[in-house]
Amino acid sequence: MAVKKACESFSKSLIDEVQRWGCMKQTGVSLRYMMEFGSRPTQRNFIISAQFLHKELPIRIARRATELESLPYGLSEKPAVLKVRDWYLDSFRDLRTFPDIKDAKDEKDFTQMIKAIKVRHNNVVPMMALGVQQLKKEKILHDDLDEIHQFLDRFYMSRIGIRMLIGQHVELHNPNPPPHCVGYIDTKMSPMEVAQNATEDARSICLREYGSAPNVTIYGDPNFTFPYVPTHLHTMVFELVKNSLRAVQERFMDSDKVAPPVRIIVADGIEDVTIKVSDEGGGIPRSGLPKIFTYLYSTASSHLDEHSDLSDADAVTMAGYGYGLPISRLYAMYFGGDLQMISMEGYAVMYVQGPTRICICLAWEILRSHCHDVILCFNVDDYDTVEFLN
């Protein structure tokens, strides 16, 4: 396939405009502002929101489109990455050719357009993963790829922000929103309920792949709630539970022993809500720890190739893409948290931290060998943390 630079597929004036907008400063938005602004879904606020997105989205998209043109090691020239670049340039052009938003009709048309942009970018993550897989086949040493890992962190974090802003604006138009929801934000989100839904989704994938799935037990207060984005928490818990189920299933598949359950504990504190996922799937080898948050590492075989049908939204596999953990960490970081891994001999502990407190497993957990603990922690009082920008 012949490689086409953007200047060959798009006009020079568009490329110049992309470079100019890519130098502009982004504007971060806090969870509190999204909740307070969205709690008054008036036509005037819809127009204000659309006007903000009309200016903000081209900046964020242009920054990523510019980077996609200049990646090291030839990543920019991979067919999958070229396709993603074209999606970003098409979206930038759509936004910049849309006229100024002055009234309700303009806002309605703009909302339909950004909905289409969001759909256009649905497969960005697996398409970029395919591009990375194409690079990986060239046997480039892992230690030489820090620049690419840093780019992918920036790229995927930006994608989370873009989809959050578009999704929030679009969902505010929902005439029958779920109870306590302000756009994408559930002001009384039950982490127990989200964990249950994510667990059921992960177990269904495990059943499809292996024919059986370990049980999952969830402990916590079903009445506890806090404001957060349920889709973000679902993504994190789903990925982490999916990893745990695969580890346990593969470890006990040929064993006479009954596979032990994966355990999820939801603990609500004065400042933090903590979700711990524990399994007895053997932990992660110490040699693999430096690689678990990179985009070229997976303990499973890859399911992606040049002939993959990325149009199938239901084609979710247990593992192999190499981006579940790093992207889960980015979702945690988006509003100020973090995801960390600590390992001892035959033991692994993973943390997702809120912005103000580090969560630590109780000492006696460390004595249990061949286990894997994942901890998600969120600050329940600080909603002024502005979304992570780069």
mmCIF file of N, CA, C and O in Angstrom, residues 142-215:
data_model
loop_
_atom_site.group_PDB
_atom_site.id
_atom_site.type_symbol
_atom_site.label_atom_id
_atom_site.label_comp_id
_atom_site.label_asym_id
_atom_site.label_seq_id
_atom_site.Cartn_x
_atom_site.Cartn_y
_atom_site.Cartn_z
ATOM 1 N N HIS A 142 12.076 -3.133 22.822
ATOM 2 C CA HIS A 142 11.111 -2.473 23.706
ATOM 3 C C HIS A 142 11.686 -1.222 24.352
ATOM 4 O O HIS A 142 11.013 -0.206 24.492
ATOM 5 N N ASP A 143 12.949 -1.273 24.755
ATOM 6 C CA ASP A 143 13.551 -0.153 25.478
ATOM 7 C C ASP A 143 13.682 1.103 24.624
ATOM 8 O O ASP A 143 13.919 2.189 25.140
ATOM 9 N N ASP A 144 13.574 0.959 23.322
ATOM 10 C CA ASP A 144 13.756 2.104 22.443
ATOM 11 C C ASP A 144 12.449 2.820 22.112
ATOM 12 O O ASP A 144 12.423 3.708 21.269
ATOM 13 N N LEU A 145 11.351 2.413 22.766
ATOM 14 C CA LEU A 145 10.047 2.898 22.336
ATOM 15 C C LEU A 145 9.392 3.848 23.334
ATOM 16 O O LEU A 145 8.175 4.025 23.306
ATOM 17 N N ASP A 146 10.172 4.457 24.220
ATOM 18 C CA ASP A 146 9.589 5.367 25.207
ATOM 19 C C ASP A 146 8.819 6.498 24.543
ATOM 20 O O ASP A 146 7.750 6.905 25.018
ATOM 21 N N GLU A 147 9.368 7.026 23.449
ATOM 22 C CA GLU A 147 8.718 8.149 22.781
ATOM 23 C C GLU A 147 7.339 7.752 22.252
ATOM 24 O O GLU A 147 6.386 8.536 22.322
ATOM 25 N N ILE A 148 7.226 6.538 21.753
ATOM 26 C CA ILE A 148 5.937 6.072 21.248
ATOM 27 C C ILE A 148 4.962 5.839 22.389
ATOM 28 O O ILE A 148 3.782 6.187 22.301
ATOM 29 N N HIS A 149 5.437 5.272 23.487
ATOM 30 C CA HIS A 149 4.559 5.070 24.644
ATOM 31 C C HIS A 149 4.027 6.401 25.170
ATOM 32 O O HIS A 149 2.850 6.527 25.513
ATOM 33 N N GLN A 150 4.899 7.404 25.234
ATOM 34 C CA GLN A 150 4.469 8.722 25.705
ATOM 35 C C GLN A 150 3.445 9.331 24.758
ATOM 36 O O GLN A 150 2.451 9.933 25.188
ATOM 37 N N PHE A 151 3.668 9.167 23.466
ATOM 38 C CA PHE A 151 2.683 9.668 22.502
ATOM 39 C C PHE A 151 1.336 8.975 22.693
ATOM 40 O O PHE A 151 0.283 9.629 22.708
ATOM 41 N N LEU A 152 1.358 7.650 22.831
ATOM 42 C CA LEU A 152 0.098 6.923 22.955
ATOM 43 C C LEU A 152 -0.645 7.308 24.228
ATOM 44 O O LEU A 152 -1.879 7.383 24.233
ATOM 45 N N ASP A 153 0.084 7.548 25.318
ATOM 46 C CA ASP A 153 -0.559 8.051 26.535
ATOM 47 C C ASP A 153 -1.257 9.379 26.254
ATOM 48 O O ASP A 153 -2.416 9.589 26.639
ATOM 49 N N ARG A 154 -0.560 10.303 25.609
ATOM 50 C CA ARG A 154 -1.162 11.598 25.277
ATOM 51 C C ARG A 154 -2.357 11.423 24.339
ATOM 52 O O ARG A 154 -3.409 12.045 24.518
ATOM 53 N N PHE A 155 -2.171 10.571 23.360
ATOM 54 C CA PHE A 155 -3.196 10.388 22.335
ATOM 55 C C PHE A 155 -4.477 9.810 22.932
ATOM 56 O O PHE A 155 -5.578 10.321 22.699
ATOM 57 N N TYR A 156 -4.340 8.744 23.724
ATOM 58 C CA TYR A 156 -5.522 8.101 24.293
ATOM 59 C C TYR A 156 -6.166 8.965 25.369
ATOM 60 O O TYR A 156 -7.393 8.978 25.519
ATOM 61 N N MET A 157 -5.350 9.701 26.137
ATOM 62 C CA MET A 157 -5.923 10.604 27.136
ATOM 63 C C MET A 157 -6.740 11.697 26.452
ATOM 64 O O MET A 157 -7.835 12.054 26.896
ATOM 65 N N SER A 158 -6.196 12.229 25.369
ATOM 66 C CA SER A 158 -6.927 13.242 24.618
ATOM 67 C C SER A 158 -8.227 12.675 24.081
ATOM 68 O O SER A 158 -9.265 13.340 24.094
ATOM 69 N N ARG A 159 -8.193 11.449 23.606
ATOM 70 C CA ARG A 159 -9.410 10.819 23.088
ATOM 71 C C ARG A 159 -10.471 10.688 24.175
ATOM 72 O O ARG A 159 -11.657 10.922 23.931
ATOM 73 N N ILE A 160 -10.047 10.312 25.384
ATOM 74 C CA ILE A 160 -11.001 10.226 26.500
ATOM 75 C C ILE A 160 -11.663 11.579 26.724
ATOM 76 O O ILE A 160 -12.879 11.674 26.897
ATOM 77 N N GLY A 161 -10.858 12.662 26.706
ATOM 78 C CA GLY A 161 -11.399 13.997 26.931
ATOM 79 C C GLY A 161 -12.346 14.436 25.823
ATOM 80 O O GLY A 161 -13.414 14.998 26.088
ATOM 81 N N ILE A 162 -11.962 14.183 24.585
ATOM 82 C CA ILE A 162 -12.812 14.570 23.449
ATOM 83 C C ILE A 162 -14.151 13.849 23.525
ATOM 84 O O ILE A 162 -15.225 14.458 23.353
ATOM 85 N N ARG A 163 -14.122 12.565 23.787
ATOM 86 C CA ARG A 163 -15.369 11.798 23.838
ATOM 87 C C ARG A 163 -16.205 12.162 25.056
ATOM 88 O O ARG A 163 -17.443 12.113 25.008
ATOM 89 N N MET A 164 -15.541 12.549 26.146
ATOM 90 C CA MET A 164 -16.278 13.006 27.324
ATOM 91 C C MET A 164 -17.019 14.306 27.022
ATOM 92 O O MET A 164 -18.199 14.467 27.338
ATOM 93 N N LEU A 165 -16.343 15.258 26.395
ATOM 94 C CA LEU A 165 -16.961 16.549 26.087
ATOM 95 C C LEU A 165 -18.115 16.388 25.099
ATOM 96 O O LEU A 165 -19.196 16.970 25.282
ATOM 97 N N ILE A 166 -17.897 15.608 24.047
ATOM 98 C CA ILE A 166 -18.967 15.392 23.071
ATOM 99 C C ILE A 166 -20.124 14.634 23.710
ATOM 100 O O ILE A 166 -21.293 15.019 23.577
ATOM 101 N N GLY A 167 -19.796 13.552 24.414
ATOM 102 C CA GLY A 167 -20.845 12.745 25.023
ATOM 103 C C GLY A 167 -21.661 13.513 26.045
ATOM 104 O O GLY A 167 -22.890 13.361 26.120
ATOM 105 N N GLN A 168 -20.999 14.363 26.846
ATOM 106 C CA GLN A 168 -21.693 15.163 27.840
ATOM 107 C C GLN A 168 -22.674 16.116 27.178
ATOM 108 O O GLN A 168 -23.826 16.236 27.591
ATOM 109 N N HIS A 169 -22.225 16.804 26.132
ATOM 110 C CA HIS A 169 -23.097 17.751 25.430
ATOM 111 C C HIS A 169 -24.282 17.025 24.800
ATOM 112 O O HIS A 169 -25.437 17.466 24.937
ATOM 113 N N VAL A 170 -24.028 15.927 24.125
ATOM 114 C CA VAL A 170 -25.098 15.191 23.442
ATOM 115 C C VAL A 170 -26.104 14.635 24.443
ATOM 116 O O VAL A 170 -27.321 14.737 24.252
ATOM 117 N N GLU A 171 -25.602 14.063 25.528
ATOM 118 C CA GLU A 171 -26.494 13.417 26.493
ATOM 119 C C GLU A 171 -27.369 14.425 27.232
ATOM 120 O O GLU A 171 -28.468 14.084 27.694
ATOM 121 N N LEU A 172 -26.916 15.679 27.327
ATOM 122 C CA LEU A 172 -27.752 16.701 27.976
ATOM 123 C C LEU A 172 -29.043 16.938 27.208
ATOM 124 O O LEU A 172 -30.000 17.490 27.753
ATOM 125 N N HIS A 173 -29.085 16.517 25.948
ATOM 126 C CA HIS A 173 -30.303 16.665 25.142
ATOM 127 C C HIS A 173 -31.286 15.528 25.359
ATOM 128 O O HIS A 173 -32.390 15.551 24.798
ATOM 129 N N ASN A 174 -30.888 14.527 26.128
ATOM 130 C CA ASN A 174 -31.770 13.384 26.385
ATOM 131 C C ASN A 174 -33.025 13.853 27.109
ATOM 132 O O ASN A 174 -32.944 14.366 28.240
ATOM 133 N N PRO A 175 -34.212 13.711 26.494
ATOM 134 C CA PRO A 175 -35.436 14.201 27.144
ATOM 135 C C PRO A 175 -35.846 13.385 28.361
ATOM 136 O O PRO A 175 -36.602 13.850 29.211
ATOM 137 N N ASN A 176 -35.340 12.155 28.463
ATOM 138 C CA ASN A 176 -35.679 11.285 29.593
ATOM 139 C C ASN A 176 -34.403 10.691 30.193
ATOM 140 O O ASN A 176 -34.152 9.488 30.086
ATOM 141 N N PRO A 177 -33.597 11.542 30.835
ATOM 142 C CA PRO A 177 -32.339 11.035 31.406
ATOM 143 C C PRO A 177 -32.605 10.093 32.573
ATOM 144 O O PRO A 177 -33.637 10.190 33.240
ATOM 145 N N PRO A 178 -31.685 9.163 32.820
ATOM 146 C CA PRO A 178 -31.816 8.296 33.997
ATOM 147 C C PRO A 178 -31.838 9.149 35.270
ATOM 148 O O PRO A 178 -31.332 10.272 35.281
ATOM 149 N N PRO A 179 -32.424 8.624 36.334
ATOM 150 C CA PRO A 179 -32.468 9.385 37.597
ATOM 151 C C PRO A 179 -31.080 9.800 38.062
ATOM 152 O O PRO A 179 -30.126 9.026 37.956
ATOM 153 N N HIS A 180 -30.981 11.034 38.533
ATOM 154 C CA HIS A 180 -29.750 11.582 39.127
ATOM 155 C C HIS A 180 -28.626 11.781 38.114
ATOM 156 O O HIS A 180 -27.493 12.041 38.525
ATOM 157 N N CYS A 181 -28.900 11.680 36.828
ATOM 158 C CA CYS A 181 -27.849 11.832 35.826
ATOM 159 C C CYS A 181 -27.852 13.223 35.225
ATOM 160 O O CYS A 181 -28.910 13.771 34.888
ATOM 161 N N VAL A 182 -26.651 13.802 35.111
ATOM 162 C CA VAL A 182 -26.445 15.079 34.428
ATOM 163 C C VAL A 182 -25.524 14.791 33.257
ATOM 164 O O VAL A 182 -24.311 14.730 33.405
ATOM 165 N N GLY A 183 -26.108 14.564 32.098
ATOM 166 C CA GLY A 183 -25.311 14.147 30.968
ATOM 167 C C GLY A 183 -24.702 12.786 31.231
ATOM 168 O O GLY A 183 -25.404 11.840 31.601
ATOM 169 N N TYR A 184 -23.386 12.674 31.057
ATOM 170 C CA TYR A 184 -22.681 11.416 31.309
ATOM 171 C C TYR A 184 -22.472 11.155 32.795
ATOM 172 O O TYR A 184 -22.095 10.048 33.183
ATOM 173 N N ILE A 185 -22.671 12.150 33.632
ATOM 174 C CA ILE A 185 -22.328 12.056 35.050
ATOM 175 C C ILE A 185 -23.530 11.602 35.872
ATOM 176 O O ILE A 185 -24.621 12.182 35.770
ATOM 177 N N ASP A 186 -23.338 10.568 36.652
ATOM 178 C CA ASP A 186 -24.359 10.112 37.591
ATOM 179 C C ASP A 186 -24.018 10.705 38.953
ATOM 180 O O ASP A 186 -23.002 10.363 39.551
ATOM 181 N N THR A 187 -24.846 11.635 39.431
ATOM 182 C CA THR A 187 -24.553 12.315 40.692
ATOM 183 C C THR A 187 -24.708 11.391 41.893
ATOM 184 O O THR A 187 -24.248 11.706 42.988
ATOM 185 N N LYS A 188 -25.356 10.249 41.688
ATOM 186 C CA LYS A 188 -25.500 9.254 42.754
ATOM 187 C C LYS A 188 -25.144 7.880 42.197
ATOM 188 O O LYS A 188 -25.924 6.930 42.284
ATOM 189 N N MET A 189 -23.949 7.797 41.654
ATOM 190 C CA MET A 189 -23.521 6.533 41.068
ATOM 191 C C MET A 189 -23.236 5.499 42.151
ATOM 192 O O MET A 189 -22.546 5.778 43.124
ATOM 193 N N SER A 190 -23.770 4.308 41.974
ATOM 194 C CA SER A 190 -23.502 3.195 42.889
ATOM 195 C C SER A 190 -22.326 2.390 42.353
ATOM 196 O O SER A 190 -22.452 1.700 41.333
ATOM 197 N N PRO A 191 -21.161 2.450 42.998
ATOM 198 C CA PRO A 191 -20.021 1.652 42.513
ATOM 199 C C PRO A 191 -20.303 0.159 42.576
ATOM 200 O O PRO A 191 -19.787 -0.605 41.754
ATOM 201 N N MET A 192 -21.150 -0.263 43.526
ATOM 202 C CA MET A 192 -21.529 -1.676 43.600
ATOM 203 C C MET A 192 -22.288 -2.095 42.344
ATOM 204 O O MET A 192 -22.020 -3.150 41.758
ATOM 205 N N GLU A 193 -23.211 -1.244 41.913
ATOM 206 C CA GLU A 193 -24.011 -1.569 40.730
ATOM 207 C C GLU A 193 -23.147 -1.589 39.470
ATOM 208 O O GLU A 193 -23.273 -2.485 38.623
ATOM 209 N N VAL A 194 -22.256 -0.593 39.351
ATOM 210 C CA VAL A 194 -21.370 -0.554 38.185
ATOM 211 C C VAL A 194 -20.449 -1.766 38.175
ATOM 212 O O VAL A 194 -20.232 -2.396 37.129
ATOM 213 N N ALA A 195 -19.911 -2.115 39.338
ATOM 214 C CA ALA A 195 -19.024 -3.282 39.431
ATOM 215 C C ALA A 195 -19.773 -4.562 39.059
ATOM 216 O O ALA A 195 -19.224 -5.437 38.386
ATOM 217 N N GLN A 196 -21.029 -4.656 39.476
ATOM 218 C CA GLN A 196 -21.831 -5.833 39.147
ATOM 219 C C GLN A 196 -22.054 -5.944 37.645
ATOM 220 O O GLN A 196 -21.897 -7.017 37.048
ATOM 221 N N ASN A 197 -22.398 -4.814 37.020
ATOM 222 C CA ASN A 197 -22.632 -4.823 35.569
ATOM 223 C C ASN A 197 -21.349 -5.142 34.800
ATOM 224 O O ASN A 197 -21.364 -5.914 33.830
ATOM 225 N N ALA A 198 -20.237 -4.535 35.236
ATOM 226 C CA ALA A 198 -18.963 -4.793 34.568
ATOM 227 C C ALA A 198 -18.545 -6.254 34.726
ATOM 228 O O ALA A 198 -18.007 -6.867 33.797
ATOM 229 N N THR A 199 -18.811 -6.806 35.903
ATOM 230 C CA THR A 199 -18.478 -8.202 36.168
ATOM 231 C C THR A 199 -19.279 -9.139 35.276
ATOM 232 O O THR A 199 -18.746 -10.105 34.705
ATOM 233 N N GLU A 200 -20.565 -8.855 35.132
ATOM 234 C CA GLU A 200 -21.399 -9.699 34.277
ATOM 235 C C GLU A 200 -20.922 -9.651 32.832
ATOM 236 O O GLU A 200 -20.888 -10.678 32.138
ATOM 237 N N ASP A 201 -20.534 -8.469 32.382
ATOM 238 C CA ASP A 201 -20.022 -8.344 31.011
ATOM 239 C C ASP A 201 -18.722 -9.119 30.840
ATOM 240 O O ASP A 201 -18.511 -9.802 29.825
ATOM 241 N N ALA A 202 -17.813 -9.017 31.830
ATOM 242 C CA ALA A 202 -16.530 -9.711 31.742
ATOM 243 C C ALA A 202 -16.726 -11.224 31.791
ATOM 244 O O ALA A 202 -16.068 -11.971 31.054
ATOM 245 N N ARG A 203 -17.630 -11.693 32.639
ATOM 246 C CA ARG A 203 -17.868 -13.136 32.737
ATOM 247 C C ARG A 203 -18.483 -13.680 31.453
ATOM 248 O O ARG A 203 -18.191 -14.816 31.041
ATOM 249 N N SER A 204 -19.329 -12.886 30.797
ATOM 250 C CA SER A 204 -19.932 -13.359 29.552
ATOM 251 C C SER A 204 -18.861 -13.553 28.471
ATOM 252 O O SER A 204 -18.928 -14.498 27.678
ATOM 253 N N ILE A 205 -17.858 -12.663 28.458
ATOM 254 C CA ILE A 205 -16.756 -12.805 27.508
ATOM 255 C C ILE A 205 -15.931 -14.051 27.842
ATOM 256 O O ILE A 205 -15.534 -14.819 26.970
ATOM 257 N N CYS A 206 -15.678 -14.255 29.126
ATOM 258 C CA CYS A 206 -14.913 -15.424 29.562
ATOM 259 C C CYS A 206 -15.654 -16.721 29.219
ATOM 260 O O CYS A 206 -15.053 -17.687 28.736
ATOM 261 N N LEU A 207 -16.964 -16.737 29.410
ATOM 262 C CA LEU A 207 -17.767 -17.914 29.065
ATOM 263 C C LEU A 207 -17.692 -18.189 27.573
ATOM 264 O O LEU A 207 -17.607 -19.348 27.143
ATOM 265 N N ARG A 208 -17.726 -17.151 26.788
ATOM 266 C CA ARG A 208 -17.665 -17.312 25.335
ATOM 267 C C ARG A 208 -16.311 -17.858 24.893
ATOM 268 O O ARG A 208 -16.221 -18.678 23.978
ATOM 269 N N GLU A 209 -15.239 -17.390 25.546
ATOM 270 C CA GLU A 209 -13.890 -17.785 25.145
ATOM 271 C C GLU A 209 -13.518 -19.188 25.640
ATOM 272 O O GLU A 209 -12.885 -19.959 24.924
ATOM 273 N N TYR A 210 -13.909 -19.508 26.889
ATOM 274 C CA TYR A 210 -13.425 -20.736 27.513
ATOM 275 C C TYR A 210 -14.518 -21.772 27.783
ATOM 276 O O TYR A 210 -14.205 -22.914 28.114
ATOM 277 N N GLY A 211 -15.771 -21.374 27.690
ATOM 278 C CA GLY A 211 -16.858 -22.293 28.005
ATOM 279 C C GLY A 211 -17.243 -22.302 29.463
ATOM 280 O O GLY A 211 -18.259 -22.893 29.852
ATOM 281 N N SER A 212 -16.454 -21.660 30.302
ATOM 282 C CA SER A 212 -16.765 -21.527 31.728
ATOM 283 C C SER A 212 -16.075 -20.275 32.241
ATOM 284 O O SER A 212 -15.202 -19.716 31.571
ATOM 285 N N ALA A 213 -16.451 -19.862 33.444
ATOM 286 C CA ALA A 213 -15.864 -18.651 34.025
ATOM 287 C C ALA A 213 -15.864 -18.762 35.539
ATOM 288 O O ALA A 213 -16.836 -19.238 36.132
ATOM 289 N N PRO A 214 -14.784 -18.326 36.186
ATOM 290 C CA PRO A 214 -14.763 -18.316 37.652
ATOM 291 C C PRO A 214 -15.883 -17.429 38.198
ATOM 292 O O PRO A 214 -16.321 -16.481 37.542
ATOM 293 N N ASN A 215 -16.313 -17.753 39.379
ATOM 294 C CA ASN A 215 -17.301 -16.903 40.048
ATOM 295 C C ASN A 215 -16.648 -15.608 40.507
ATOM 296 O O ASN A 215 -15.428 -15.535 40.692
#
